[in-house]
Coordinates of C-alpha atoms in Angstrom, one line a residue:
X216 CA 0.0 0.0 0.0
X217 CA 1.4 3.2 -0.9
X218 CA 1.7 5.1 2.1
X219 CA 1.8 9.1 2.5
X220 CA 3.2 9.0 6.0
X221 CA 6.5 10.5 7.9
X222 CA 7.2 9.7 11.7
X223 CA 8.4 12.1 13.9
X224 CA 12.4 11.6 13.8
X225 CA 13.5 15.0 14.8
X226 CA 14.1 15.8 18.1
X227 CA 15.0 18.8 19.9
X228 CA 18.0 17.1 21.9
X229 CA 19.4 17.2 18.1
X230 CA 19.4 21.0 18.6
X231 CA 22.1 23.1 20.1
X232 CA 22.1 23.9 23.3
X233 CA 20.1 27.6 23.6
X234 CA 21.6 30.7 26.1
X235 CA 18.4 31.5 28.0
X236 CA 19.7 34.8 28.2
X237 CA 20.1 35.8 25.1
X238 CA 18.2 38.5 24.1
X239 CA 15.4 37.3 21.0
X240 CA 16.8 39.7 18.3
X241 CA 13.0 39.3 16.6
X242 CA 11.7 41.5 19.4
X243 CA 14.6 44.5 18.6
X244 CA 12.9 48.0 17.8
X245 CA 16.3 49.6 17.0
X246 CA 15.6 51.3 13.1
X247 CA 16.4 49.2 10.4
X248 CA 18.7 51.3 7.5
X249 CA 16.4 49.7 5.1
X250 CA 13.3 51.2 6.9
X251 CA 14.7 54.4 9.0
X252 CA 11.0 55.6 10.0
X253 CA 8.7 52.4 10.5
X254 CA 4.7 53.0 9.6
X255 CA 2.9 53.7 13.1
X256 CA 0.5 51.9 10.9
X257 CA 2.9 48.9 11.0
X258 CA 1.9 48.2 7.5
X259 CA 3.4 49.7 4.4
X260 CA 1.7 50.4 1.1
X261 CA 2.6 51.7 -2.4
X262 CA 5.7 51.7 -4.0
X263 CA 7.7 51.4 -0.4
X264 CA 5.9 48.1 0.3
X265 CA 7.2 46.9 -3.4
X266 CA 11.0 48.3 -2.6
X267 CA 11.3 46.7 1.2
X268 CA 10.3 43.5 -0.1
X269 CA 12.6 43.5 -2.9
X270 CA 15.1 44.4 -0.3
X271 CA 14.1 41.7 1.6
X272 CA 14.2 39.3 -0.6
X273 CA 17.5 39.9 -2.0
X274 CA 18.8 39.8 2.5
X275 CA 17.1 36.3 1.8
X276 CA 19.5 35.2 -0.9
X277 CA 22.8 37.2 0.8
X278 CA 22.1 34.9 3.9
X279 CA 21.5 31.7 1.9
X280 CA 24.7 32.5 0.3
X281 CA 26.2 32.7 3.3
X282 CA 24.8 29.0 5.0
X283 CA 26.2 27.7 1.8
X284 CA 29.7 28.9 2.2
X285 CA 29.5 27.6 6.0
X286 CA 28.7 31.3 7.7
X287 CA 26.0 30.3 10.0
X288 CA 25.8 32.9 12.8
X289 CA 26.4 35.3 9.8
X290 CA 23.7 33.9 7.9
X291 CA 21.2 33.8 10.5
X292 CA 22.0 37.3 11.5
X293 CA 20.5 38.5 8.3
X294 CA 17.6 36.3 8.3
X295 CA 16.8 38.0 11.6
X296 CA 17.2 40.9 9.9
X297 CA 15.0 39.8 7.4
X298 CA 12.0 38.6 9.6
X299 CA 12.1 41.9 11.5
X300 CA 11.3 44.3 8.6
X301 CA 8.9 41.3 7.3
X302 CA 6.1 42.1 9.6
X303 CA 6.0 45.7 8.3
X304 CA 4.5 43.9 5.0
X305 CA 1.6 42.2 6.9
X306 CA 1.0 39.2 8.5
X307 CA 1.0 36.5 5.7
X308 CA 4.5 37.9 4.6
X309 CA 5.5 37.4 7.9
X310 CA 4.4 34.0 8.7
X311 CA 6.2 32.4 5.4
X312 CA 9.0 34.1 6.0
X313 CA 9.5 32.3 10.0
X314 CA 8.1 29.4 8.3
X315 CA 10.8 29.3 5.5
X316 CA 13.5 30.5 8.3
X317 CA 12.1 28.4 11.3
X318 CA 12.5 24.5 9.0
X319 CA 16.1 26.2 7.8
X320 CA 17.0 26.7 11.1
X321 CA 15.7 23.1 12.5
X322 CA 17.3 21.5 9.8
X323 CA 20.7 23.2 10.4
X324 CA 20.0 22.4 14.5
X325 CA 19.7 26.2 15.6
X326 CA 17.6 26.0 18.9
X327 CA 18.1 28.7 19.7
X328 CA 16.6 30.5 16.3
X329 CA 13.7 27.8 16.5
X330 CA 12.6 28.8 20.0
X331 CA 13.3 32.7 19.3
X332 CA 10.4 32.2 16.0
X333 CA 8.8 30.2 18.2
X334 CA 8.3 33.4 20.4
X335 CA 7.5 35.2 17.6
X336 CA 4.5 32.7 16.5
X337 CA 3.3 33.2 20.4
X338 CA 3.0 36.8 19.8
X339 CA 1.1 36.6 16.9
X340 CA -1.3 33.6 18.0
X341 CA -3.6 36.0 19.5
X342 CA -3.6 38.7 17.2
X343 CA -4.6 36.1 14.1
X344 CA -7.0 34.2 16.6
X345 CA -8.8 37.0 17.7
X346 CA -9.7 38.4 14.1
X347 CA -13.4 38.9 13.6
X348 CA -14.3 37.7 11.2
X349 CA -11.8 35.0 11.5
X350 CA -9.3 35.1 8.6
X351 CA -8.8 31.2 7.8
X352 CA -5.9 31.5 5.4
X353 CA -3.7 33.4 7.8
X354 CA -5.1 30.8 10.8
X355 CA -3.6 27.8 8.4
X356 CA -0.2 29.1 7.8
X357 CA 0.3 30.4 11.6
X358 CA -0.6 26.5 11.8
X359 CA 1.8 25.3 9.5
X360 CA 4.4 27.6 10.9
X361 CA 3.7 26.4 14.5
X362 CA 4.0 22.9 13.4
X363 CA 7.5 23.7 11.5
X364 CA 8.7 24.6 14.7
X365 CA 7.4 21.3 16.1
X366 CA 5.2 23.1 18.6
X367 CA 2.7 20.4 18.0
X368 CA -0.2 22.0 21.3
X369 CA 0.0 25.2 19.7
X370 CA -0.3 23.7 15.7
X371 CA -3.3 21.6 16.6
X372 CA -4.9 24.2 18.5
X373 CA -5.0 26.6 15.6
X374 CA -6.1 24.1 13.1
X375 CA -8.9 23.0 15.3
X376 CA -10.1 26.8 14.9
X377 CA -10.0 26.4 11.2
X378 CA -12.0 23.3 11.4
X379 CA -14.6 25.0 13.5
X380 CA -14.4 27.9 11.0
X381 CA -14.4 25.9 8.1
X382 CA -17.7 24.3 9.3
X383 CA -19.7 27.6 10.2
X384 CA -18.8 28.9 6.5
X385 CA -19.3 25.1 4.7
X386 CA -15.5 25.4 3.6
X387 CA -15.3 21.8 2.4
X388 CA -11.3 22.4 0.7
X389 CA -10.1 24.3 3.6
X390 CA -12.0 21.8 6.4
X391 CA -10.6 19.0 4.2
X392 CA -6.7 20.4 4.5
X393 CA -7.3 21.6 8.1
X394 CA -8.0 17.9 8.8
X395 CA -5.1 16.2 6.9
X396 CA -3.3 18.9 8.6
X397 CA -3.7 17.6 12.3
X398 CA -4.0 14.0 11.2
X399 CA -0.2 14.7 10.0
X400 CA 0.9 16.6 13.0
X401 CA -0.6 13.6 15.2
X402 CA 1.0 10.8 13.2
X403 CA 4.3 12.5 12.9
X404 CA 4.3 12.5 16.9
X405 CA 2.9 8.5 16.8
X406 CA 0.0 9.9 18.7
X407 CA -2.4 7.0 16.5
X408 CA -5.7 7.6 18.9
X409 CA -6.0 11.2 17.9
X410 CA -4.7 10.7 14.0
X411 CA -7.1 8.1 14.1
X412 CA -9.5 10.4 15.0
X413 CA -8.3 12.8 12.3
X414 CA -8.1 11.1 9.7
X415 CA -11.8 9.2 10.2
X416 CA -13.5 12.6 10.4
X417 CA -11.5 13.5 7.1
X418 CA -13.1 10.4 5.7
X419 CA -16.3 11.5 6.4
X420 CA -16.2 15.0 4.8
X421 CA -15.2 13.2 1.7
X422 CA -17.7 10.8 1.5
X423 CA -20.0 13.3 2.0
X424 CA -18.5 15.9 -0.2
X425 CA -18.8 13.1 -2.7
X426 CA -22.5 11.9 -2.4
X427 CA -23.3 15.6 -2.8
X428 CA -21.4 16.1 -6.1
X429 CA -22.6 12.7 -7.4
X430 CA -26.4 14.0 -6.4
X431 CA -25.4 16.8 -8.9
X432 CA -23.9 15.0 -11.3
X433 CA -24.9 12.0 -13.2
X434 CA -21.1 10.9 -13.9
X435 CA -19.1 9.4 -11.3
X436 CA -17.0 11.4 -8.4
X437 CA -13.9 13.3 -9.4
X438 CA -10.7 10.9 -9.9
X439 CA -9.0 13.4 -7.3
X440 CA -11.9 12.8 -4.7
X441 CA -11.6 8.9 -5.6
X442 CA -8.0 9.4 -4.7
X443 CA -8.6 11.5 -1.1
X444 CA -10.6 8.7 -0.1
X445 CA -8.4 6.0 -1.1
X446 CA -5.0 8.2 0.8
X447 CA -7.7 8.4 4.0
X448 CA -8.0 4.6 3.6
X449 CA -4.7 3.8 3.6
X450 CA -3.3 6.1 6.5
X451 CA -6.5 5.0 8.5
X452 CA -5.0 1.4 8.1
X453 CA -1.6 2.0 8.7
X454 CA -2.2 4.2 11.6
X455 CA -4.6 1.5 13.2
X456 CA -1.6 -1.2 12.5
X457 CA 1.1 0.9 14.4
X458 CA -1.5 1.4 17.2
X459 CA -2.2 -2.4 17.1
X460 CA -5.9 -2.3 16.5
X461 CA -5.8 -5.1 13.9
X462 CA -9.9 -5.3 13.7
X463 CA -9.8 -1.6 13.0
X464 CA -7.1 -2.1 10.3
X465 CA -8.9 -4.5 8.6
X466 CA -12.0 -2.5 8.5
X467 CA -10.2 0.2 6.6
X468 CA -8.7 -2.8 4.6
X469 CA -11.9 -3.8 3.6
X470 CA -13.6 -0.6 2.7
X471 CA -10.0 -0.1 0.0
X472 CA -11.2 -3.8 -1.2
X473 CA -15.0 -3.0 -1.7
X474 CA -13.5 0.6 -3.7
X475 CA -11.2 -0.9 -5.8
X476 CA -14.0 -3.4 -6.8
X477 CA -16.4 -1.0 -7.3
X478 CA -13.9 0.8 -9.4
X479 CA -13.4 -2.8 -11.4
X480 CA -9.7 -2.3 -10.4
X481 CA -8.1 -5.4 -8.9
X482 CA -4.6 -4.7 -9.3
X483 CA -4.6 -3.5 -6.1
X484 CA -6.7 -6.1 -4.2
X485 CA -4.4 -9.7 -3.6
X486 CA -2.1 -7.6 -1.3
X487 CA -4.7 -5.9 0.6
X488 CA -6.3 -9.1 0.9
X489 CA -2.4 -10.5 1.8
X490 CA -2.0 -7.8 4.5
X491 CA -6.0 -8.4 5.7
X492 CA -5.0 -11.9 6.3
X493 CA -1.8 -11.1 8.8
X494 CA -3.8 -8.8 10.7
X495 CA -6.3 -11.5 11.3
X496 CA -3.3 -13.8 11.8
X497 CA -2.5 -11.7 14.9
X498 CA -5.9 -11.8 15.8
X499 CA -5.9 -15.5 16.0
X500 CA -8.6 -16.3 13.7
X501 CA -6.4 -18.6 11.8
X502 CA -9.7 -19.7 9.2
X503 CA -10.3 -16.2 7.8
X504 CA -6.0 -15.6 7.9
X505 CA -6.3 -18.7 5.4
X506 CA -9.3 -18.0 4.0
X507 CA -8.0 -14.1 2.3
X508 CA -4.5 -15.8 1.7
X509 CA -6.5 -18.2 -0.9
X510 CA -8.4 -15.4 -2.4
X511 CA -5.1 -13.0 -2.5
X512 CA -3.6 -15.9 -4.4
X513 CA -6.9 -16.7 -6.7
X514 CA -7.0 -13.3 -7.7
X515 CA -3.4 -12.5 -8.2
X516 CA -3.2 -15.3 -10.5
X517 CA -6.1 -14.4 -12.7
X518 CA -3.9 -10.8 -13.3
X519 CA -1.0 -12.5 -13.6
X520 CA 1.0 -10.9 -10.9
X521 CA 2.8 -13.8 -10.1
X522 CA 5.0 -12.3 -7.3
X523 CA 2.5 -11.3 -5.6
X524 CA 0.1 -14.9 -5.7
X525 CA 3.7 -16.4 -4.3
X526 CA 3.7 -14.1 -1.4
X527 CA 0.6 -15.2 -0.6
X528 CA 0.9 -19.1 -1.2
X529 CA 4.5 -18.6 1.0
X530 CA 2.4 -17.3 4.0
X531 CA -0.1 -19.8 3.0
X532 CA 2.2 -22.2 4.0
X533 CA 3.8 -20.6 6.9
X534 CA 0.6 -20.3 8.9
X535 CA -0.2 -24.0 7.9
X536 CA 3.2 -25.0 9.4
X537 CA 2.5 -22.5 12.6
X538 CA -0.4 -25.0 13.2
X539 CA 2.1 -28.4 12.2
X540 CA 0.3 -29.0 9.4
X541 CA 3.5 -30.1 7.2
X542 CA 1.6 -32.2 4.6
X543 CA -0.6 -29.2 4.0
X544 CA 2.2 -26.9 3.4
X545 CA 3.9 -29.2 1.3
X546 CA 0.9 -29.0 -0.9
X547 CA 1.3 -25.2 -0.8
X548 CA 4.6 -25.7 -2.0
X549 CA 4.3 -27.6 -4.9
X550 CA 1.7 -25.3 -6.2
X551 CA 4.0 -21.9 -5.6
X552 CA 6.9 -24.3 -7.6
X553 CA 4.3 -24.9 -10.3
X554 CA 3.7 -21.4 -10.9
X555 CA 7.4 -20.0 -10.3
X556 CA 8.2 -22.8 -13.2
X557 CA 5.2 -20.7 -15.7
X558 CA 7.2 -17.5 -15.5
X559 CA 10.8 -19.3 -14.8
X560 CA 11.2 -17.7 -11.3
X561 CA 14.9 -19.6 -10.8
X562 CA 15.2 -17.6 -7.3
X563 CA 11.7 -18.4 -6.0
X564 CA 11.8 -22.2 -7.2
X565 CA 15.5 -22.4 -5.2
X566 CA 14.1 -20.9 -2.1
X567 CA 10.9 -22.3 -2.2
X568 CA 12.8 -26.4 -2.6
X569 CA 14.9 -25.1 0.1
X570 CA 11.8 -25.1 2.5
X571 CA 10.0 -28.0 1.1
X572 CA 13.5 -29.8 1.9
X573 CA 13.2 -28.5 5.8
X574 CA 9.7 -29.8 5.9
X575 CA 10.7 -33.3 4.9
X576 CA 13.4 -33.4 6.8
X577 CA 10.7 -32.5 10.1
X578 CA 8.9 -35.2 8.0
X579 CA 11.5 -37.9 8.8
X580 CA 11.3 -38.0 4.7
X581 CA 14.9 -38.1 4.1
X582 CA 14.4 -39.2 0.2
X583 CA 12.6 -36.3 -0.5
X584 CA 14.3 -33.8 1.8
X585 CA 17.2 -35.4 -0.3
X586 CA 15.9 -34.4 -3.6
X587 CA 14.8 -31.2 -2.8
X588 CA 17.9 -30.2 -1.5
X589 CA 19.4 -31.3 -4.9
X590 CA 16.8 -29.2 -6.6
X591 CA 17.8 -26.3 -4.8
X592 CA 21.7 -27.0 -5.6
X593 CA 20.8 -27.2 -8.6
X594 CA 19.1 -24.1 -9.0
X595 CA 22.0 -22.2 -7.1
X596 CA 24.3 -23.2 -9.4
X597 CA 21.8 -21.6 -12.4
X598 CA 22.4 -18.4 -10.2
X599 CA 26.1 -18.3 -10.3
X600 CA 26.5 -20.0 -7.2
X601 CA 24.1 -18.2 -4.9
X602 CA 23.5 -20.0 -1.6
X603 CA 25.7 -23.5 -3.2
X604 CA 27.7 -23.9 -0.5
X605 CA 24.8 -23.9 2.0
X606 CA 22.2 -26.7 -0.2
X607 CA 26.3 -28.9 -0.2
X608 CA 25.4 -28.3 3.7
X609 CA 22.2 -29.6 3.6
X610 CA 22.7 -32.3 1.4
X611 CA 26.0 -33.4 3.2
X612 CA 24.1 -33.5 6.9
X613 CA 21.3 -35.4 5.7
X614 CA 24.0 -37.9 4.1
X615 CA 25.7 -38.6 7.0
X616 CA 22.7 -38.8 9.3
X617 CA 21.4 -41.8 6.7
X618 CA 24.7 -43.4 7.1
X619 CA 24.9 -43.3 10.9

């Protein structure tokens, strides 16, 4: 399943250690020779608006410059600099401008300059929060810089405003992002309860978004709402996986299934159908694990994705050996050789003699562990070699416990 997911790596003991006393240079009033006289409106206009951000842009490529050539506290400096004189060109300007610095910063491990933006952010939390009426495109990007700072209280926090926002004005795009927003910020911290959560509201907009547009239309949904759903789907399983809630996992499996069919597109169905069956493997319901193993393999074989119907005849057979039923996997085994012979799968054939060899050797068979260890040497050999000296092993054990 093709995951959009990223775990939370980063910490802050990555970071350099930060001098609590050093004064936040963000919060210095001392004139700027680029703006001598500051606004007492705080906001320029005209033709100086258009000059300071030129400015500032070009103290943006100086101090990248700089990092680049291994100037650090020289870079960072003028990027200070920089996100003084950007709050003189409003709010929005400012906020991608600590964004942009803030993940620079993090990624370069400058505490000290995350926690100083940081500051910044909790200055401005109020000011954007208290807007009336509520501004929701400056509420998501003081969200997304928040959560570039990894201030994950403050980042949900504002996002749950959006939502709430979003909601009063039937904003179904922004209540969509504002959702895959905090499902994000909740996964990246491996909090699965509350992504969960996230991500099965998100879920619900979209179906609903999607009955609505299909009571207006008489075509099908839009392939990009087809794909939200199936994104939801797939983070709802993995998230319910990592939080081991295996019953929930498979209900998010087998809502993908029932799409995908609906959408006559199978391709995607035998490993769904593989993964269903090893969550209800760790469930214990060892019938319905072998039962969706079967079908993975049935329907894999009728595309002809042959990898994929061995994967699930090879845990086929593992779970029938988990329960000591040797005979059965044997069986399994000589159907997985059967097919890896149709599409002359050398690698698959040698591995899958190799365990057909420890079987019969479990079996007391000795004969046919014998032969099957010869297959496998055999089929090493085809390979250049791979794994010979290990199937001469085999073969040489199970000759001298014959002759003892």
């Amino acid at each position: 399943m093709n995951i959009i997911s990223q775990r939370q790596t980063e910490t802050e003991e990555n970071l350099e250690s930060p001098n609590i006393f050093s004064p936040n240079p963000l919060e210095s009033t001392e004139p700027d020779p680029l703006l001598p006289n500051p606004p007492t409106s705080g906001i320029l206009s005209g033709e100086k608006r258009e000059e300071l951000s030129q400015e500032l842009d070009r103290l943006n490529v100086e101090a990248a410059g700089l990092l680049g050539a291994g100037e650090i506290t020289k870079a960072f400096e003028i990027w200070n600099r920089e996100l003084r004189l950007r709050r003189y060109l409003g709010q929005a300007e400012e906020l991608a401008a600590l964004s942009r610095v803030a993940e620079i910063a993090w990624n370069n491990s400058q505490k000290l300059q995350v926690q100083w933006i940081t500051r910044r952010l909790e200055i401005l939390q109020p000011e954007i929060q208290e807007e009336e009426p509520p501004n929701l495109e400056l509420l998501q990007a003081l969200g997304s810089a928040f959560n570039t700072v990894r201030a994950k209280d403050p980042a949900v926090e504002v996002y749950q405003q959006v939502i709430v926002e979003a909601r009063k004005q039937e904003d179904v795009v922004t209540l969509k992002q504002a959702l895959t927003a905090i499902g994000e910020i909740h996964l990246n911290w491996l909090d699965y309860d509350n992504a969960a959560i996230a991500y099965e509201e998100l879920l619900e907009v979209q179906q609903q978004s999607s009955s609505e547009i299909s009571e207006i239309e008489t075509t099908n949904p839009p392939v990009s709402g087809n794909f939200e759903k199936v994104n939801t789907l797939e983070q709802l399983a993995f998230i319910y996986n990592q939080g081991g809630q295996p019953l929930q996992a498979i209900t998010a499996k087998e809502r993908l299934v029932d799409f995908y069919e609906g959408q006559q597109n199978i391709t995607e169905v035998p490993e769904i159908k593989i993964s269903i069956a090893g969550d209800y493997e760790e469930l214990g319901r060892l019938n319905l694990a072998s039962q969706y193993y079967q079908e993975a393999y049935d329907i894999a074989q009728s595309i002809q994705r042959f990898v994929t119907a061995s994967d699930a005849l090879e845990n086929l057979a593992a779970l029938y050996l988990s329960q000591d039923e040797k005979e059965a996997a044997i069986e399994i085994y000589k159907v997985q050789l059967l097919m890896d012979q149709q599409f002359v799968n050398v690698y698959g054939m040698m591995e899958t003699y190799d365990r057909m060899g420890q079987v019969y050797s479990q079996l007391k068979a000795f004969g046919l562990a014998m032969s099957s260890f010869q297959r496998g040497l055999e089929l090493s050999r085809q390979l250049g070699g791979y794994r010979e000296s290990y199937f001469l092993e085999k073969l040489d054990k199970l000759n001298r416990g014959r002759n003892n």
